[in-house]
PDB file of C-alpha atoms in Angstrom:
ATOM      1  CA  MET A   1     -56.105 -94.465 -54.429  1.00  0.00           C
ATOM      2  CA  GLU A   2     -59.086 -93.603 -54.685  1.00  0.00           C
ATOM      3  CA  GLY A   3     -59.177 -91.215 -51.645  1.00  0.00           C
ATOM      4  CA  ARG A   4     -55.756 -89.610 -53.016  1.00  0.00           C
ATOM      5  CA  MET A   5     -57.691 -88.532 -56.886  1.00  0.00           C
ATOM      6  CA  LEU A   6     -60.413 -86.468 -54.724  1.00  0.00           C
ATOM      7  CA  VAL A   7     -58.124 -85.120 -52.490  1.00  0.00           C
ATOM      8  CA  ALA A   8     -55.720 -83.792 -54.839  1.00  0.00           C
ATOM      9  CA  ALA A   9     -58.479 -82.882 -57.038  1.00  0.00           C
ATOM     10  CA  GLY A  10     -60.045 -80.507 -53.925  1.00  0.00           C
ATOM     11  CA  SER A  11     -56.834 -79.109 -53.313  1.00  0.00           C
ATOM     12  CA  LEU A  12     -56.217 -78.607 -57.066  1.00  0.00           C
ATOM     13  CA  THR A  13     -59.264 -76.515 -57.118  1.00  0.00           C
ATOM     14  CA  ILE A  14     -58.742 -74.703 -53.964  1.00  0.00           C
ATOM     15  CA  VAL A  15     -55.480 -72.957 -54.930  1.00  0.00           C
ATOM     16  CA  SER A  16     -56.294 -72.622 -58.755  1.00  0.00           C
ATOM     17  CA  ILE A  17     -59.310 -70.394 -57.255  1.00  0.00           C
ATOM     18  CA  PHE A  18     -56.924 -68.155 -55.239  1.00  0.00           C
ATOM     19  CA  LEU A  19     -54.905 -68.009 -58.376  1.00  0.00           C
ATOM     20  CA  ILE A  20     -57.304 -67.377 -60.412  1.00  0.00           C
ATOM     21  CA  PHE A  21     -58.851 -64.216 -57.667  1.00  0.00           C
ATOM     22  CA  GLY A  22     -55.138 -63.393 -56.794  1.00  0.00           C
ATOM     23  CA  ALA A  23     -53.937 -63.125 -61.253  1.00  0.00           C
ATOM     24  CA  LEU A  24     -57.169 -60.463 -61.540  1.00  0.00           C
ATOM     25  CA  LEU A  25     -56.500 -58.227 -58.245  1.00  0.00           C
ATOM     26  CA  ILE A  26     -52.876 -57.640 -59.065  1.00  0.00           C
ATOM     27  CA  HIS A  27     -52.375 -53.980 -59.954  1.00  0.00           C
ATOM     28  CA  PRO A  28     -50.712 -53.330 -63.628  1.00  0.00           C
ATOM     29  CA  PHE A  29     -46.705 -53.815 -64.554  1.00  0.00           C
ATOM     30  CA  GLY A  30     -45.488 -51.165 -63.973  1.00  0.00           C
ATOM     31  CA  VAL A  31     -47.202 -48.423 -61.478  1.00  0.00           C
ATOM     32  CA  PRO A  32     -46.195 -49.719 -57.972  1.00  0.00           C
ATOM     33  CA  ASN A  33     -48.458 -49.323 -55.466  1.00  0.00           C
ATOM     34  CA  ALA A  34     -46.368 -47.385 -52.522  1.00  0.00           C
ATOM     35  CA  TYR A  35     -44.132 -44.961 -53.940  1.00  0.00           C
ATOM     36  CA  LYS A  36     -43.208 -42.462 -52.151  1.00  0.00           C
ATOM     37  CA  MET A  37     -40.292 -44.399 -50.343  1.00  0.00           C
ATOM     38  CA  ASP A  38     -39.313 -45.708 -54.061  1.00  0.00           C
ATOM     39  CA  GLN A  39     -39.250 -41.544 -55.400  1.00  0.00           C
ATOM     40  CA  TYR A  40     -37.323 -41.570 -52.055  1.00  0.00           C
ATOM     41  CA  ILE A  41     -34.215 -43.728 -52.686  1.00  0.00           C
ATOM     42  CA  ILE A  42     -34.413 -42.763 -56.201  1.00  0.00           C
ATOM     43  CA  ASP A  43     -33.605 -39.518 -55.802  1.00  0.00           C
ATOM     44  CA  HIS A  44     -31.820 -39.678 -52.969  1.00  0.00           C
ATOM     45  CA  THR A  45     -29.687 -42.585 -52.699  1.00  0.00           C
ATOM     46  CA  GLN A  46     -26.715 -41.260 -55.232  1.00  0.00           C
ATOM     47  CA  ASN A  47     -25.875 -38.014 -53.002  1.00  0.00           C
ATOM     48  CA  GLU A  48     -26.396 -40.681 -49.441  1.00  0.00           C
ATOM     49  CA  SER A  49     -24.767 -43.269 -50.513  1.00  0.00           C
ATOM     50  CA  GLY A  50     -22.633 -42.320 -53.280  1.00  0.00           C
ATOM     51  CA  ALA A  51     -23.613 -45.783 -55.432  1.00  0.00           C
ATOM     52  CA  ASN A  52     -24.294 -45.270 -58.651  1.00  0.00           C
ATOM     53  CA  ASN A  53     -26.343 -49.089 -58.501  1.00  0.00           C
ATOM     54  CA  GLY A  54     -29.808 -48.336 -56.487  1.00  0.00           C
ATOM     55  CA  VAL A  55     -30.334 -51.703 -55.726  1.00  0.00           C
ATOM     56  CA  THR A  56     -26.986 -52.686 -53.514  1.00  0.00           C
ATOM     57  CA  ALA A  57     -27.746 -49.172 -52.267  1.00  0.00           C
ATOM     58  CA  VAL A  58     -31.289 -51.081 -50.476  1.00  0.00           C
ATOM     59  CA  VAL A  59     -29.003 -54.100 -50.137  1.00  0.00           C
ATOM     60  CA  PHE A  60     -26.267 -52.979 -48.017  1.00  0.00           C
ATOM     61  CA  ASP A  61     -27.051 -49.618 -46.986  1.00  0.00           C
ATOM     62  CA  TYR A  62     -30.666 -49.335 -46.446  1.00  0.00           C
ATOM     63  CA  ARG A  63     -31.459 -52.835 -45.620  1.00  0.00           C
ATOM     64  CA  GLY A  64     -27.830 -53.789 -44.022  1.00  0.00           C
ATOM     65  CA  PHE A  65     -29.834 -55.622 -41.700  1.00  0.00           C
ATOM     66  CA  ASP A  66     -31.834 -58.001 -44.083  1.00  0.00           C
ATOM     67  CA  THR A  67     -28.068 -58.638 -45.767  1.00  0.00           C
ATOM     68  CA  LEU A  68     -26.437 -59.784 -41.814  1.00  0.00           C
ATOM     69  CA  GLY A  69     -29.062 -62.052 -41.418  1.00  0.00           C
ATOM     70  CA  GLU A  70     -28.963 -63.788 -44.983  1.00  0.00           C
ATOM     71  CA  ALA A  71     -25.404 -63.445 -44.686  1.00  0.00           C
ATOM     72  CA  THR A  72     -26.030 -66.046 -40.607  1.00  0.00           C
ATOM     73  CA  VAL A  73     -28.584 -68.376 -42.818  1.00  0.00           C
ATOM     74  CA  LEU A  74     -25.510 -69.055 -44.809  1.00  0.00           C
ATOM     75  CA  PHE A  75     -23.256 -69.669 -42.372  1.00  0.00           C
ATOM     76  CA  THR A  76     -25.462 -71.727 -40.704  1.00  0.00           C
ATOM     77  CA  ALA A  77     -26.325 -73.680 -44.107  1.00  0.00           C
ATOM     78  CA  VAL A  78     -22.421 -74.252 -44.740  1.00  0.00           C
ATOM     79  CA  ALA A  79     -21.422 -75.288 -41.305  1.00  0.00           C
ATOM     80  CA  GLY A  80     -24.737 -78.237 -41.363  1.00  0.00           C
ATOM     81  CA  VAL A  81     -23.209 -79.908 -44.215  1.00  0.00           C
ATOM     82  CA  ILE A  82     -20.108 -79.594 -42.831  1.00  0.00           C
ATOM     83  CA  LEU A  83     -20.936 -80.971 -39.726  1.00  0.00           C
ATOM     84  CA  VAL A  84     -22.704 -83.870 -41.150  1.00  0.00           C
ATOM     85  CA  PHE A  85     -20.588 -84.813 -44.355  1.00  0.00           C
ATOM     86  CA  ARG A  86     -17.073 -84.571 -42.628  1.00  0.00           C
ATOM     87  CA  ARG A  87     -15.766 -87.817 -42.486  1.00  0.00           C
ATOM     88  CA  VAL A  88     -14.511 -89.140 -39.103  1.00  0.00           C
ATOM     89  CA  LYS A  89     -11.345 -90.809 -38.038  1.00  0.00           C
ATOM     90  CA  LYS A  90     -11.439 -94.763 -37.604  1.00  0.00           C
ATOM     91  CA  GLU A  91      -9.224 -95.355 -34.702  1.00  0.00           C
TER      92      GLU A  91
ATOM     93  CA  MET B   1     -12.958 -88.027 -64.013  1.00  0.00           C
ATOM     94  CA  MET B   2     -13.511 -86.884 -67.133  1.00  0.00           C
ATOM     95  CA  SER B   3     -12.451 -87.638 -70.742  1.00  0.00           C
ATOM     96  CA  LYS B   4      -9.618 -85.066 -72.235  1.00  0.00           C
ATOM     97  CA  ILE B   5     -11.745 -82.693 -73.845  1.00  0.00           C
ATOM     98  CA  VAL B   6     -13.743 -82.378 -71.274  1.00  0.00           C
ATOM     99  CA  LYS B   7     -10.702 -81.592 -69.602  1.00  0.00           C
ATOM    100  CA  THR B   8      -9.164 -79.113 -71.940  1.00  0.00           C
ATOM    101  CA  ILE B   9     -12.003 -76.978 -72.230  1.00  0.00           C
ATOM    102  CA  ALA B  10     -12.433 -76.661 -68.570  1.00  0.00           C
ATOM    103  CA  GLY B  11      -9.416 -75.533 -68.452  1.00  0.00           C
ATOM    104  CA  ILE B  12     -10.184 -72.878 -71.294  1.00  0.00           C
ATOM    105  CA  SER B  13     -12.999 -71.978 -69.787  1.00  0.00           C
ATOM    106  CA  PHE B  14     -12.353 -71.024 -66.328  1.00  0.00           C
ATOM    107  CA  PRO B  15     -10.292 -68.288 -66.220  1.00  0.00           C
ATOM    108  CA  PHE B  16     -13.001 -65.798 -67.925  1.00  0.00           C
ATOM    109  CA  ILE B  17     -15.850 -67.391 -65.315  1.00  0.00           C
ATOM    110  CA  THR B  18     -13.632 -65.841 -62.616  1.00  0.00           C
ATOM    111  CA  ILE B  19     -12.621 -63.128 -64.312  1.00  0.00           C
ATOM    112  CA  TYR B  20     -16.471 -61.748 -65.629  1.00  0.00           C
ATOM    113  CA  GLY B  21     -17.415 -63.001 -61.437  1.00  0.00           C
ATOM    114  CA  LEU B  22     -14.564 -60.933 -59.882  1.00  0.00           C
ATOM    115  CA  TYR B  23     -14.985 -58.320 -62.032  1.00  0.00           C
ATOM    116  CA  VAL B  24     -19.521 -58.880 -60.655  1.00  0.00           C
ATOM    117  CA  ILE B  25     -18.206 -58.042 -57.324  1.00  0.00           C
ATOM    118  CA  ALA B  26     -16.089 -55.086 -57.583  1.00  0.00           C
ATOM    119  CA  HIS B  27     -18.383 -53.387 -59.796  1.00  0.00           C
ATOM    120  CA  GLY B  28     -21.399 -53.896 -57.266  1.00  0.00           C
ATOM    121  CA  HIS B  29     -22.281 -50.423 -56.628  1.00  0.00           C
ATOM    122  CA  LEU B  30     -22.260 -48.795 -60.299  1.00  0.00           C
ATOM    123  CA  THR B  31     -23.361 -52.297 -62.544  1.00  0.00           C
ATOM    124  CA  PRO B  32     -26.415 -54.953 -62.173  1.00  0.00           C
ATOM    125  CA  GLY B  33     -24.768 -57.209 -59.629  1.00  0.00           C
ATOM    126  CA  GLY B  34     -22.802 -57.567 -56.635  1.00  0.00           C
ATOM    127  CA  GLY B  35     -20.928 -59.790 -53.675  1.00  0.00           C
ATOM    128  CA  PHE B  36     -23.626 -62.351 -53.564  1.00  0.00           C
ATOM    129  CA  GLN B  37     -23.851 -63.042 -57.604  1.00  0.00           C
ATOM    130  CA  GLY B  38     -20.273 -62.801 -58.447  1.00  0.00           C
ATOM    131  CA  GLY B  39     -19.831 -64.827 -55.210  1.00  0.00           C
ATOM    132  CA  ALA B  40     -21.990 -67.479 -56.909  1.00  0.00           C
ATOM    133  CA  ILE B  41     -20.593 -67.092 -60.790  1.00  0.00           C
ATOM    134  CA  VAL B  42     -17.096 -67.592 -59.218  1.00  0.00           C
ATOM    135  CA  ALA B  43     -17.789 -70.665 -57.178  1.00  0.00           C
ATOM    136  CA  SER B  44     -19.870 -72.147 -60.198  1.00  0.00           C
ATOM    137  CA  GLY B  45     -16.231 -71.667 -62.098  1.00  0.00           C
ATOM    138  CA  LEU B  46     -14.896 -73.432 -59.450  1.00  0.00           C
ATOM    139  CA  ILE B  47     -17.125 -76.359 -59.244  1.00  0.00           C
ATOM    140  CA  LEU B  48     -17.008 -76.966 -63.535  1.00  0.00           C
ATOM    141  CA  LEU B  49     -12.751 -77.561 -62.282  1.00  0.00           C
ATOM    142  CA  LEU B  50     -14.614 -80.250 -59.412  1.00  0.00           C
ATOM    143  CA  VAL B  51     -16.816 -81.844 -62.084  1.00  0.00           C
ATOM    144  CA  ALA B  52     -13.680 -81.411 -65.009  1.00  0.00           C
ATOM    145  CA  TYR B  53     -10.699 -82.564 -62.757  1.00  0.00           C
ATOM    146  CA  GLY B  54     -12.165 -85.209 -60.285  1.00  0.00           C
ATOM    147  CA  THR B  55     -12.452 -84.755 -56.167  1.00  0.00           C
ATOM    148  CA  ASP B  56      -8.856 -85.777 -54.962  1.00  0.00           C
ATOM    149  CA  TRP B  57      -7.007 -83.696 -57.936  1.00  0.00           C
ATOM    150  CA  ILE B  58      -9.146 -81.041 -56.125  1.00  0.00           C
ATOM    151  CA  ILE B  59      -8.741 -81.973 -52.622  1.00  0.00           C
ATOM    152  CA  GLU B  60      -4.980 -81.755 -52.288  1.00  0.00           C
ATOM    153  CA  LYS B  61      -4.683 -77.809 -53.632  1.00  0.00           C
ATOM    154  CA  ILE B  62      -7.018 -77.195 -50.948  1.00  0.00           C
ATOM    155  CA  LYS B  63      -8.824 -78.526 -47.883  1.00  0.00           C
ATOM    156  CA  GLU B  64     -12.474 -78.034 -46.867  1.00  0.00           C
ATOM    157  CA  SER B  65     -11.500 -76.188 -43.571  1.00  0.00           C
ATOM    158  CA  HIS B  66      -9.249 -73.570 -45.202  1.00  0.00           C
ATOM    159  CA  LEU B  67     -11.952 -72.879 -46.652  1.00  0.00           C
ATOM    160  CA  SER B  68     -14.369 -72.491 -43.651  1.00  0.00           C
ATOM    161  CA  ILE B  69     -11.893 -70.256 -42.422  1.00  0.00           C
ATOM    162  CA  LEU B  70     -11.746 -67.736 -45.315  1.00  0.00           C
ATOM    163  CA  GLU B  71     -16.449 -67.938 -45.247  1.00  0.00           C
ATOM    164  CA  SER B  72     -15.040 -66.925 -41.346  1.00  0.00           C
ATOM    165  CA  LEU B  73     -13.120 -64.458 -42.896  1.00  0.00           C
ATOM    166  CA  GLY B  74     -15.421 -63.070 -44.764  1.00  0.00           C
ATOM    167  CA  ALA B  75     -18.610 -62.736 -42.434  1.00  0.00           C
ATOM    168  CA  LEU B  76     -15.583 -61.079 -39.758  1.00  0.00           C
ATOM    169  CA  GLY B  77     -14.980 -58.461 -42.333  1.00  0.00           C
ATOM    170  CA  PHE B  78     -18.921 -57.369 -43.329  1.00  0.00           C
ATOM    171  CA  ILE B  79     -19.676 -57.339 -39.314  1.00  0.00           C
ATOM    172  CA  GLY B  80     -16.499 -55.930 -39.211  1.00  0.00           C
ATOM    173  CA  VAL B  81     -17.045 -52.773 -41.281  1.00  0.00           C
ATOM    174  CA  ALA B  82     -20.672 -52.506 -40.032  1.00  0.00           C
ATOM    175  CA  PHE B  83     -19.673 -51.863 -36.048  1.00  0.00           C
ATOM    176  CA  LEU B  84     -16.849 -49.069 -38.162  1.00  0.00           C
ATOM    177  CA  GLY B  85     -20.020 -47.881 -38.826  1.00  0.00           C
ATOM    178  CA  LEU B  86     -20.901 -47.735 -35.202  1.00  0.00           C
ATOM    179  CA  ILE B  87     -17.583 -46.378 -34.100  1.00  0.00           C
ATOM    180  CA  PHE B  88     -17.262 -43.723 -36.547  1.00  0.00           C
ATOM    181  CA  GLY B  89     -21.069 -42.399 -37.567  1.00  0.00           C
ATOM    182  CA  GLY B  90     -22.842 -43.062 -34.458  1.00  0.00           C
ATOM    183  CA  MET B  91     -25.309 -46.149 -36.097  1.00  0.00           C
ATOM    184  CA  PHE B  92     -24.907 -49.545 -37.263  1.00  0.00           C
ATOM    185  CA  PHE B  93     -24.108 -50.177 -40.878  1.00  0.00           C
ATOM    186  CA  THR B  94     -23.662 -46.582 -41.152  1.00  0.00           C
ATOM    187  CA  ASN B  95     -22.112 -45.497 -44.801  1.00  0.00           C
ATOM    188  CA  PHE B  96     -19.359 -43.356 -42.931  1.00  0.00           C
ATOM    189  CA  ILE B  97     -16.934 -43.162 -46.024  1.00  0.00           C
ATOM    190  CA  ALA B  98     -19.169 -41.765 -48.359  1.00  0.00           C
ATOM    191  CA  GLY B  99     -18.679 -38.216 -48.774  1.00  0.00           C
ATOM    192  CA  THR B 100     -14.833 -38.008 -47.261  1.00  0.00           C
ATOM    193  CA  SER B 101     -11.779 -37.791 -49.241  1.00  0.00           C
ATOM    194  CA  MET B 102     -10.962 -41.651 -48.154  1.00  0.00           C
ATOM    195  CA  LEU B 103     -10.670 -44.792 -50.759  1.00  0.00           C
ATOM    196  CA  PHE B 104     -14.050 -45.472 -52.479  1.00  0.00           C
ATOM    197  CA  GLY B 105     -15.046 -41.817 -50.608  1.00  0.00           C
ATOM    198  CA  GLY B 106     -16.338 -39.947 -54.523  1.00  0.00           C
ATOM    199  CA  ILE B 107     -19.658 -39.015 -54.778  1.00  0.00           C
ATOM    200  CA  PRO B 108     -21.008 -39.262 -58.128  1.00  0.00           C
ATOM    201  CA  THR B 109     -21.830 -36.268 -59.974  1.00  0.00           C
ATOM    202  CA  SER B 110     -23.133 -37.493 -63.305  1.00  0.00           C
ATOM    203  CA  THR B 111     -25.525 -41.018 -64.619  1.00  0.00           C
ATOM    204  CA  ALA B 112     -21.425 -42.135 -65.525  1.00  0.00           C
ATOM    205  CA  ALA B 113     -19.698 -44.816 -63.699  1.00  0.00           C
ATOM    206  CA  ASN B 114     -17.020 -43.906 -61.582  1.00  0.00           C
ATOM    207  CA  ILE B 115     -15.226 -47.205 -59.164  1.00  0.00           C
ATOM    208  CA  ASN B 116     -13.709 -44.229 -56.730  1.00  0.00           C
ATOM    209  CA  THR B 117     -17.456 -44.019 -54.895  1.00  0.00           C
ATOM    210  CA  GLY B 118     -19.456 -45.835 -52.766  1.00  0.00           C
ATOM    211  CA  GLY B 119     -18.635 -45.242 -49.535  1.00  0.00           C
ATOM    212  CA  THR B 120     -18.345 -48.924 -47.093  1.00  0.00           C
ATOM    213  CA  LEU B 121     -20.491 -50.999 -50.298  1.00  0.00           C
ATOM    214  CA  PRO B 122     -18.249 -51.920 -52.361  1.00  0.00           C
ATOM    215  CA  LEU B 123     -15.904 -53.128 -48.992  1.00  0.00           C
ATOM    216  CA  MET B 124     -18.953 -55.111 -48.077  1.00  0.00           C
ATOM    217  CA  ASN B 125     -19.500 -55.842 -51.601  1.00  0.00           C
ATOM    218  CA  PHE B 126     -15.766 -57.993 -51.425  1.00  0.00           C
ATOM    219  CA  ALA B 127     -16.259 -59.314 -47.825  1.00  0.00           C
ATOM    220  CA  VAL B 128     -19.638 -60.927 -48.951  1.00  0.00           C
ATOM    221  CA  GLY B 129     -18.111 -62.096 -52.706  1.00  0.00           C
ATOM    222  CA  LEU B 130     -15.065 -64.210 -50.068  1.00  0.00           C
ATOM    223  CA  LYS B 131     -17.104 -65.435 -47.647  1.00  0.00           C
ATOM    224  CA  VAL B 132     -20.081 -66.832 -51.063  1.00  0.00           C
ATOM    225  CA  ILE B 133     -17.249 -68.168 -52.863  1.00  0.00           C
ATOM    226  CA  ALA B 134     -15.803 -69.925 -49.900  1.00  0.00           C
ATOM    227  CA  GLY B 135     -19.027 -71.248 -48.385  1.00  0.00           C
ATOM    228  CA  LEU B 136     -20.908 -72.156 -51.790  1.00  0.00           C
ATOM    229  CA  PHE B 137     -17.578 -74.261 -53.123  1.00  0.00           C
ATOM    230  CA  ALA B 138     -16.908 -75.770 -49.489  1.00  0.00           C
ATOM    231  CA  ILE B 139     -20.483 -77.260 -49.477  1.00  0.00           C
ATOM    232  CA  VAL B 140     -20.140 -79.015 -53.390  1.00  0.00           C
ATOM    233  CA  LEU B 141     -16.446 -80.230 -52.517  1.00  0.00           C
ATOM    234  CA  VAL B 142     -17.167 -81.846 -49.209  1.00  0.00           C
ATOM    235  CA  MET B 143     -20.539 -83.358 -50.898  1.00  0.00           C
ATOM    236  CA  ALA B 144     -18.196 -84.530 -53.750  1.00  0.00           C
ATOM    237  CA  TYR B 145     -15.532 -85.573 -51.546  1.00  0.00           C
ATOM    238  CA  ALA B 146     -17.906 -87.626 -49.201  1.00  0.00           C
ATOM    239  CA  ILE B 147     -19.553 -89.510 -52.376  1.00  0.00           C
ATOM    240  CA  SER B 148     -16.129 -90.459 -53.726  1.00  0.00           C
ATOM    241  CA  LYS B 149     -14.909 -91.939 -50.393  1.00  0.00           C
ATOM    242  CA  GLU B 150     -18.106 -93.761 -50.308  1.00  0.00           C
ATOM    243  CA  GLU B 151     -17.749 -95.678 -53.633  1.00  0.00           C
ATOM    244  CA  GLY B 152     -13.560 -95.729 -52.886  1.00  0.00           C
ATOM    245  CA  GLU B 153     -14.323 -98.685 -50.022  1.00  0.00           C
TER     246      GLU B 153
ATOM    247  CA  MET C   1     -44.080 -56.242 -79.830  1.00  0.00           C
ATOM    248  CA  ILE C   2     -40.982 -58.773 -79.364  1.00  0.00           C
ATOM    249  CA  ILE C   3     -41.482 -58.274 -75.352  1.00  0.00           C
ATOM    250  CA  GLU C   4     -44.783 -58.828 -75.563  1.00  0.00           C
ATOM    251  CA  LEU C   5     -44.404 -62.151 -77.479  1.00  0.00           C
ATOM    252  CA  LEU C   6     -41.479 -63.420 -74.979  1.00  0.00           C
ATOM    253  CA  HIS C   7     -43.736 -62.594 -71.620  1.00  0.00           C
ATOM    254  CA  ILE C   8     -46.014 -65.257 -73.302  1.00  0.00           C
ATOM    255  CA  ILE C   9     -43.711 -67.946 -74.374  1.00  0.00           C
ATOM    256  CA  ILE C  10     -41.285 -67.978 -72.247  1.00  0.00           C
ATOM    257  CA  PRO C  11     -43.670 -68.689 -69.182  1.00  0.00           C
ATOM    258  CA  ILE C  12     -45.499 -71.807 -71.701  1.00  0.00           C
ATOM    259  CA  LEU C  13     -41.555 -72.946 -71.605  1.00  0.00           C
ATOM    260  CA  ILE C  14     -40.951 -72.424 -68.151  1.00  0.00           C
ATOM    261  CA  VAL C  15     -44.893 -74.518 -67.301  1.00  0.00           C
ATOM    262  CA  ALA C  16     -43.228 -77.596 -70.213  1.00  0.00           C
ATOM    263  CA  THR C  17     -39.498 -78.085 -68.664  1.00  0.00           C
ATOM    264  CA  SER C  18     -41.101 -78.293 -65.086  1.00  0.00           C
ATOM    265  CA  LEU C  19     -43.519 -81.019 -66.604  1.00  0.00           C
ATOM    266  CA  VAL C  20     -40.897 -82.557 -67.690  1.00  0.00           C
ATOM    267  CA  ALA C  21     -39.291 -82.808 -65.317  1.00  0.00           C
ATOM    268  CA  VAL C  22     -41.711 -84.746 -62.832  1.00  0.00           C
ATOM    269  CA  LEU C  23     -42.798 -87.157 -65.765  1.00  0.00           C
ATOM    270  CA  LEU C  24     -39.872 -88.330 -66.879  1.00  0.00           C
ATOM    271  CA  ARG C  25     -38.433 -91.259 -65.434  1.00  0.00           C
ATOM    272  CA  ASP C  26     -34.671 -91.124 -65.295  1.00  0.00           C
ATOM    273  CA  LEU C  27     -33.295 -88.850 -62.813  1.00  0.00           C
ATOM    274  CA  MET C  28     -30.466 -87.218 -64.160  1.00  0.00           C
ATOM    275  CA  ALA C  29     -32.820 -86.172 -67.295  1.00  0.00           C
ATOM    276  CA  SER C  30     -34.695 -84.295 -64.413  1.00  0.00           C
ATOM    277  CA  ALA C  31     -32.200 -82.979 -63.439  1.00  0.00           C
ATOM    278  CA  ILE C  32     -31.130 -81.209 -66.630  1.00  0.00           C
ATOM    279  CA  SER C  33     -34.994 -80.501 -67.453  1.00  0.00           C
ATOM    280  CA  LEU C  34     -34.633 -78.161 -64.115  1.00  0.00           C
ATOM    281  CA  ALA C  35     -31.712 -76.470 -64.916  1.00  0.00           C
ATOM    282  CA  ALA C  36     -32.918 -75.565 -68.379  1.00  0.00           C
ATOM    283  CA  MET C  37     -36.108 -74.464 -66.510  1.00  0.00           C
ATOM    284  CA  SER C  38     -33.787 -72.054 -63.817  1.00  0.00           C
ATOM    285  CA  LEU C  39     -31.731 -70.754 -67.086  1.00  0.00           C
ATOM    286  CA  LEU C  40     -35.792 -69.833 -68.661  1.00  0.00           C
ATOM    287  CA  LEU C  41     -36.791 -68.618 -65.380  1.00  0.00           C
ATOM    288  CA  SER C  42     -33.488 -66.033 -65.216  1.00  0.00           C
ATOM    289  CA  LEU C  43     -34.339 -65.264 -68.748  1.00  0.00           C
ATOM    290  CA  GLU C  44     -38.018 -64.242 -67.458  1.00  0.00           C
ATOM    291  CA  PHE C  45     -36.550 -62.300 -64.591  1.00  0.00           C
ATOM    292  CA  TYR C  46     -34.569 -59.930 -66.803  1.00  0.00           C
ATOM    293  CA  ILE C  47     -37.599 -59.333 -69.437  1.00  0.00           C
ATOM    294  CA  LEU C  48     -39.002 -57.847 -66.351  1.00  0.00           C
ATOM    295  CA  GLN C  49     -36.423 -56.066 -65.955  1.00  0.00           C
ATOM    296  CA  ALA C  50     -34.803 -57.412 -62.792  1.00  0.00           C
ATOM    297  CA  PRO C  51     -31.095 -58.077 -63.306  1.00  0.00           C
ATOM    298  CA  ASP C  52     -29.590 -58.968 -60.312  1.00  0.00           C
ATOM    299  CA  VAL C  53     -32.354 -61.579 -59.681  1.00  0.00           C
ATOM    300  CA  ALA C  54     -31.351 -62.656 -62.979  1.00  0.00           C
ATOM    301  CA  ILE C  55     -27.839 -63.079 -62.240  1.00  0.00           C
ATOM    302  CA  ALA C  56     -28.176 -64.579 -59.233  1.00  0.00           C
ATOM    303  CA  GLU C  57     -30.558 -66.975 -60.504  1.00  0.00           C
ATOM    304  CA  ALA C  58     -28.717 -68.421 -63.354  1.00  0.00           C
ATOM    305  CA  GLY C  59     -25.888 -68.564 -61.187  1.00  0.00           C
ATOM    306  CA  VAL C  60     -27.682 -70.447 -58.378  1.00  0.00           C
ATOM    307  CA  GLY C  61     -30.418 -72.530 -60.179  1.00  0.00           C
ATOM    308  CA  ALA C  62     -28.526 -72.914 -63.236  1.00  0.00           C
ATOM    309  CA  CYS C  63     -24.989 -74.717 -61.920  1.00  0.00           C
ATOM    310  CA  LEU C  64     -24.645 -74.988 -58.245  1.00  0.00           C
ATOM    311  CA  THR C  65     -28.731 -76.871 -57.669  1.00  0.00           C
ATOM    312  CA  THR C  66     -27.963 -78.942 -61.276  1.00  0.00           C
ATOM    313  CA  ALA C  67     -24.609 -79.771 -59.218  1.00  0.00           C
ATOM    314  CA  ILE C  68     -25.842 -80.849 -55.751  1.00  0.00           C
ATOM    315  CA  LEU C  69     -28.713 -83.022 -57.391  1.00  0.00           C
ATOM    316  CA  VAL C  70     -26.232 -84.820 -60.136  1.00  0.00           C
ATOM    317  CA  LEU C  71     -24.026 -85.889 -56.886  1.00  0.00           C
ATOM    318  CA  ALA C  72     -27.255 -86.761 -54.840  1.00  0.00           C
ATOM    319  CA  ILE C  73     -28.480 -88.750 -58.139  1.00  0.00           C
ATOM    320  CA  LYS C  74     -24.637 -90.439 -58.224  1.00  0.00           C
ATOM    321  CA  ALA C  75     -24.578 -91.489 -54.919  1.00  0.00           C
ATOM    322  CA  THR C  76     -28.097 -92.999 -55.222  1.00  0.00           C
ATOM    323  CA  ALA C  77     -30.259 -94.934 -57.769  1.00  0.00           C
ATOM    324  CA  ARG C  78     -30.871 -93.353 -61.388  1.00  0.00           C
ATOM    325  CA  MET C  79     -33.798 -94.327 -62.364  1.00  0.00           C
ATOM    326  CA  GLU C  80     -36.693 -93.667 -60.360  1.00  0.00           C
ATOM    327  CA  GLU C  81     -38.512 -96.798 -58.674  1.00  0.00           C
ATOM    328  CA  GLU C  82     -42.030 -98.460 -60.261  1.00  0.00           C
ATOM    329  CA  SER C  83     -44.350 -97.945 -58.242  1.00  0.00           C
TER     330      SER C  83
END
């Protein structure tokens, strides 16, 4: 029990040190780091994809492969759950 | 199986939740939201119905194999629209409808919302919405059915 | 002004509900507390101007995860065992 508490305290200290440094080094709210790509998407989304919602245009058009991967993940999850919980007929 | 109060309230609020979810799916290219978000909302309404009316009542309306077929149809529609972009536009996931005179082919000229815009985005939203509705509801339905069978024995 | 106040209050409430979910012995109450944490997290996403993520978080976190957790608790034991 003593050893477990020691390990927990040590890992908590390390995580808090990294968390505090990360919070100090973060850039301010509303000022993105790389803004050229953002500005291109904001300027050209309406003409290129014809959608008013830029987020959907990025998700389904500019970054369509990511959405394809996400759909594959969901499909695999559903197939796994149905495989595990399906009733097997005892005959 | 819940009491009569829960059943009545669930029956009243289920159409509103479903209409809101379908609105989020259909207006995915205009307002915040999209296929995944709207599908999760519709699946939430279906799960409310499942909790209120019991698993046996649901399982005689729809089987999990039907839901599996619907989910595969959604995935096939998504990939099919992407391959149509490969055929007509030259690249995978090309937005080949935008800028033409087909349905959903308009280009918005201002920030005002127009449902007839977006190119392939509304079609992909519908496909992903169907996939998410069927997939998430199938997960919970299969788990609930397995648990109810275990308790019954 | 009110937004800055909300930026302070909502993370504190998120941490409080998470602590309640860890500390409670009743697992059903823990699941409901996690649902409350998820709703507060979606509110935080909304005031950080990410409405897409807020809708997804509210739908998946508050409803589907709670339903799956409640089903799992119903199939096993409700109270946490003393160690």
